[in-house]
């Protein structure tokens, strides 16, 4: 029997050994007494089960099942750590430090390029004035040198305008990234306030939004080895995005 009603994780859990998806299943524990009578537990036990091993699709050497109660509690503790950290990280540190500086640098380059275009345009005006002088034989340039200088200036202007256009495109994209980061930060903070008292369904939704994937394995000490990979839009608020959950 398969169910996700009592499990925190769904769809993004994988076996660390073979890479197969971990399905959610439940079963009722039972035992037989000496008189031959079978007794069943009052509650069902939920677990994460390696689909590759259960369906014999892969030669999985890992553990086949993991207690959902244990894994979910480990992931909840990890989520609480993330939420505590994001709430203690000022917005200006989380956002401005990483992205506002990049945006400022692009805008600095735009100003430099705009000034460069003004210089080229002024130079072109000087060269244009020399055309009349050349016709009157009063220019310091020969007609060949003047034509070459005008052509070079034209090429230089085309390259400068192209570079400026590219910088402006980068500025728009970076501003969009910054705005999206702002939205992600606000969303992250909102979930931090909601998670602990949220329903299981709401907690599952939050975990699926924040987490790209979780892998389950067995550590050398025999304990569960749980690794959480945050989605990049949220991991960027921290130093790393792959966490080993103790």
C-alpha positions as MATLAB code, in Angstrom:
seq = 'XXXXXXXXXXXXXXXXXXXXXXXXXXXXXXXXXXXXXXXXXXXXXXXXXXXXXXXXXXXXXXXXXXXXXXXXXXXXXXXXXXXXXXXXXXXXXXXXXXXXXXXXXXXXXXXXXXXXXXXXXXXXXXXXXXXXXXXXXXXXXXXXXXXXXXXXXXXXXXXXXXXXXXXXXXXXXXXXXXXXXXXXXXXXXXXXXXXXXXXXXXXXXXXXXXXXXXXXXXXXXXXXXXXXXXXXXXXXXXXXXXXXXX';
ca = [
       0.000    0.000    0.000;
       1.395    3.397   -1.025;
       0.522    6.689    0.623;
       1.955   10.178    1.067;
      -0.634   11.346    3.586;
       1.709   11.064    6.568;
       5.065   11.702    4.850;
       6.792   15.088    4.642;
       8.723   14.348    1.440;
       7.305   13.545   -1.954;
       8.759   13.330   -5.455;
      12.214   14.736   -4.750;
      13.722   11.914   -2.654;
      16.330    9.585   -4.172;
      18.392    6.583   -3.165;
      22.027    7.546   -2.523;
      23.188    4.125   -3.694;
      21.482    3.615   -7.074;
      19.835    6.979   -7.759;
      16.312    5.564   -7.968;
      13.382    7.571   -6.720;
      12.256    6.794   -3.180;
       8.546    6.009   -3.017;
       6.399    6.479    0.058;
       4.825    3.322    1.424;
       3.110    2.267    4.599;
       2.645   -1.030    6.334;
       1.312   -2.481    9.576;
       3.876   -4.182   11.781;
       2.864   -7.613   12.998;
       4.250  -10.398   15.116;
       3.264  -13.984   15.931;
       3.033  -15.210   19.517;
       4.071  -18.664   20.655;
       0.502  -19.866   20.374;
       0.547  -19.018   16.684;
      -1.724  -15.976   16.881;
      -0.771  -12.953   14.732;
      -0.959   -9.521   16.344;
      -0.986   -6.243   14.401;
       0.164   -2.799   15.475;
      -2.568   -0.203   15.983;
      -0.954    2.324   13.620;
       0.571    2.047   10.180;
       4.285    2.757    9.756;
       5.299    5.061    6.909;
       8.626    4.598    5.174;
      10.612    5.697    2.116;
      11.373    2.769   -0.175;
      13.923    2.553   -3.001;
      11.890    1.872   -6.139;
      14.882    0.437   -7.976;
      15.470   -2.161   -5.291;
      11.814   -2.933   -4.587;
      10.949   -3.399   -8.276;
      14.308   -5.109   -8.970;
      15.033   -2.590  -11.709;
      18.529   -1.906  -10.411;
      21.164   -3.853   -8.541;
      20.944   -1.528   -5.550;
      23.425   -2.228   -2.765;
      21.906    0.351   -0.447;
      19.324    0.103    2.273;
      15.899   -0.598    0.826;
      13.699    1.319    3.247;
      14.010    4.224    5.657;
      11.736    5.253    8.468;
       9.756    8.287    7.290;
       9.364    9.422   10.907;
      13.142    9.568   11.409;
      13.960   11.098    8.006;
      11.176   13.682    8.243;
      12.331   14.810   11.669;
      15.894   15.227   10.370;
      14.660   17.283    7.415;
      12.423   19.403    9.656;
      15.386   20.182   11.913;
      17.387   21.169    8.829;
      14.560   23.407    7.587;
      14.431   25.121   10.976;
      18.184   25.787   10.771;
      17.727   27.315    7.299;
      14.867   29.495    8.489;
      16.790   30.628   11.578;
      19.730   31.549    9.374;
      17.699   33.459    6.771;
      15.886   35.400    9.509;
      19.237   36.387   11.028;
      20.638   37.443    7.637;
      19.759   41.094    6.884;
      18.332   41.668    3.455;
      21.138   44.023    2.456;
      23.695   41.306    3.210;
      21.755   38.577    1.416;
      20.990   40.644   -1.672;
      23.011   43.808   -2.104;
      26.387   42.297   -1.301;
      26.078   39.613   -3.969;
      24.139   41.336   -6.747;
      23.888   45.075   -6.243;
      27.651   45.403   -6.674;
      27.421   43.627  -10.038;
      24.605   45.936  -11.139;
      26.583   48.985  -10.017;
      29.614   47.822  -12.004;
      27.532   47.389  -15.159;
      26.115   50.886  -14.744;
      29.643   52.258  -14.247;
      30.697   50.636  -17.536;
      27.638   52.124  -19.260;
      28.623   55.626  -18.162;
      32.181   55.080  -19.371;
      30.935   53.841  -22.719;
      28.520   56.750  -23.103;
      31.412   59.146  -22.446;
      33.507   57.272  -25.002;
      30.764   57.660  -27.632;
      30.648   61.412  -26.963;
      34.420   61.572  -27.516;
      34.169   59.657  -30.791;
      31.315   61.887  -31.977;
      33.334   65.028  -31.222;
      36.285   63.525  -33.089;
      34.015   62.807  -36.064;
      32.860   66.441  -36.068;
      36.493   67.570  -36.216;
      37.182   65.214  -39.109;
      34.074   66.421  -40.928;
      35.341   70.013  -40.622;
      38.629   68.913  -42.163;
      36.842   67.752  -45.329;
      36.174   71.352  -46.419;
      39.721   72.355  -45.548;
      41.052   69.476  -47.642;
      39.069   70.678  -50.651;
      40.618   74.140  -50.180;
      44.051   72.630  -49.631;
      44.227   74.012  -46.089;
      43.945   70.746  -44.117;
      46.828   69.171  -42.264;
      45.583   65.806  -43.579;
      45.872   64.406  -47.062;
      42.594   63.270  -48.607;
      43.715   59.628  -48.249;
      44.628   60.036  -44.551;
      41.372   61.858  -43.862;
      39.288   59.159  -45.566;
      41.116   56.478  -43.556;
      40.604   58.380  -40.284;
      36.885   58.860  -40.996;
      36.461   55.137  -41.791;
      38.324   54.155  -38.606;
      36.176   56.510  -36.550;
      33.015   55.041  -38.093;
      34.132   51.512  -37.183;
      35.064   52.633  -33.686;
      31.620   54.225  -33.237;
      29.816   51.065  -34.411;
      31.780   48.940  -31.947;
      31.184   51.405  -29.113;
      27.424   51.533  -29.776;
      27.257   47.729  -29.949;
      29.104   47.408  -26.637;
      26.805   49.995  -25.049;
      23.710   48.108  -26.274;
      25.067   44.871  -24.797;
      25.770   46.579  -21.479;
      22.228   47.946  -21.349;
      20.847   44.460  -22.045;
      23.003   43.112  -19.187;
      21.708   45.908  -16.955;
      18.082   44.951  -17.657;
      18.796   41.254  -17.053;
      20.718   41.938  -13.840;
      17.926   44.204  -12.585;
      15.453   41.404  -13.294;
      17.637   38.927  -11.395;
      17.868   41.375   -8.498;
      14.090   41.842   -8.417;
      13.537   38.073   -8.543;
      16.018   37.637   -5.702;
      14.052   40.160   -3.718;
      10.908   38.090   -4.289;
      12.724   34.878   -3.311;
      14.040   36.494   -0.142;
      10.571   37.697    0.885;
       9.143   34.267    0.103;
      11.890   32.563    2.131;
      11.216   34.855    5.110;
       7.471   34.216    4.823;
       7.971   30.453    4.943;
      10.306   30.836    7.910;
       7.439   32.396    9.858;
       4.928   29.740    8.749;
       6.768   26.424    8.731;
       6.780   25.301   12.349;
       3.022   25.706   12.873;
       1.976   24.800    9.329;
      -0.048   21.726    8.448;
       1.801   18.701    7.070;
       0.502   19.494    3.582;
       1.765   23.083    3.847;
       5.152   21.919    5.185;
       5.442   19.476    2.288;
       4.730   22.293   -0.177;
       7.383   24.520    1.432;
       9.999   21.746    1.387;
       9.268   21.006   -2.285;
       9.647   24.710   -3.111;
      12.956   25.063   -1.275;
      14.569   21.696   -1.978;
      15.665   20.415   -5.358;
      16.417   16.898   -4.133;
      17.150   14.812   -1.070;
      19.241   11.640   -1.079;
      18.923    8.901    1.525;
      21.727    6.521    2.383;
      23.390    4.746    5.268;
      26.463    6.240    6.906;
      29.504    4.268    8.026;
      28.286    4.633   11.607;
      25.037    2.912   10.712;
      22.945    6.069   11.025;
      20.930    7.601    8.207;
      22.957    9.729    5.794;
      20.609   12.435    4.510;
      21.802   15.078    2.034;
      19.691   18.067    1.015;
      20.270   20.058   -2.190;
      18.545   23.440   -2.082;
      17.201   25.065   -5.227;
      19.654   27.658   -6.545;
      17.232   30.587   -6.095;
      17.294   29.959   -2.342;
      20.753   28.406   -1.901;
      22.351   31.646   -3.081;
      21.488   33.251    0.249;
      23.944   30.855    1.894;
      27.577   29.926    1.278;
      26.792   26.414   -0.006;
      23.712   24.639   -1.357;
      24.429   20.990   -0.512;
      23.985   20.019    3.104;
      24.613   16.819    5.000;
      21.888   16.525    7.610;
      23.271   15.077   10.845;
];
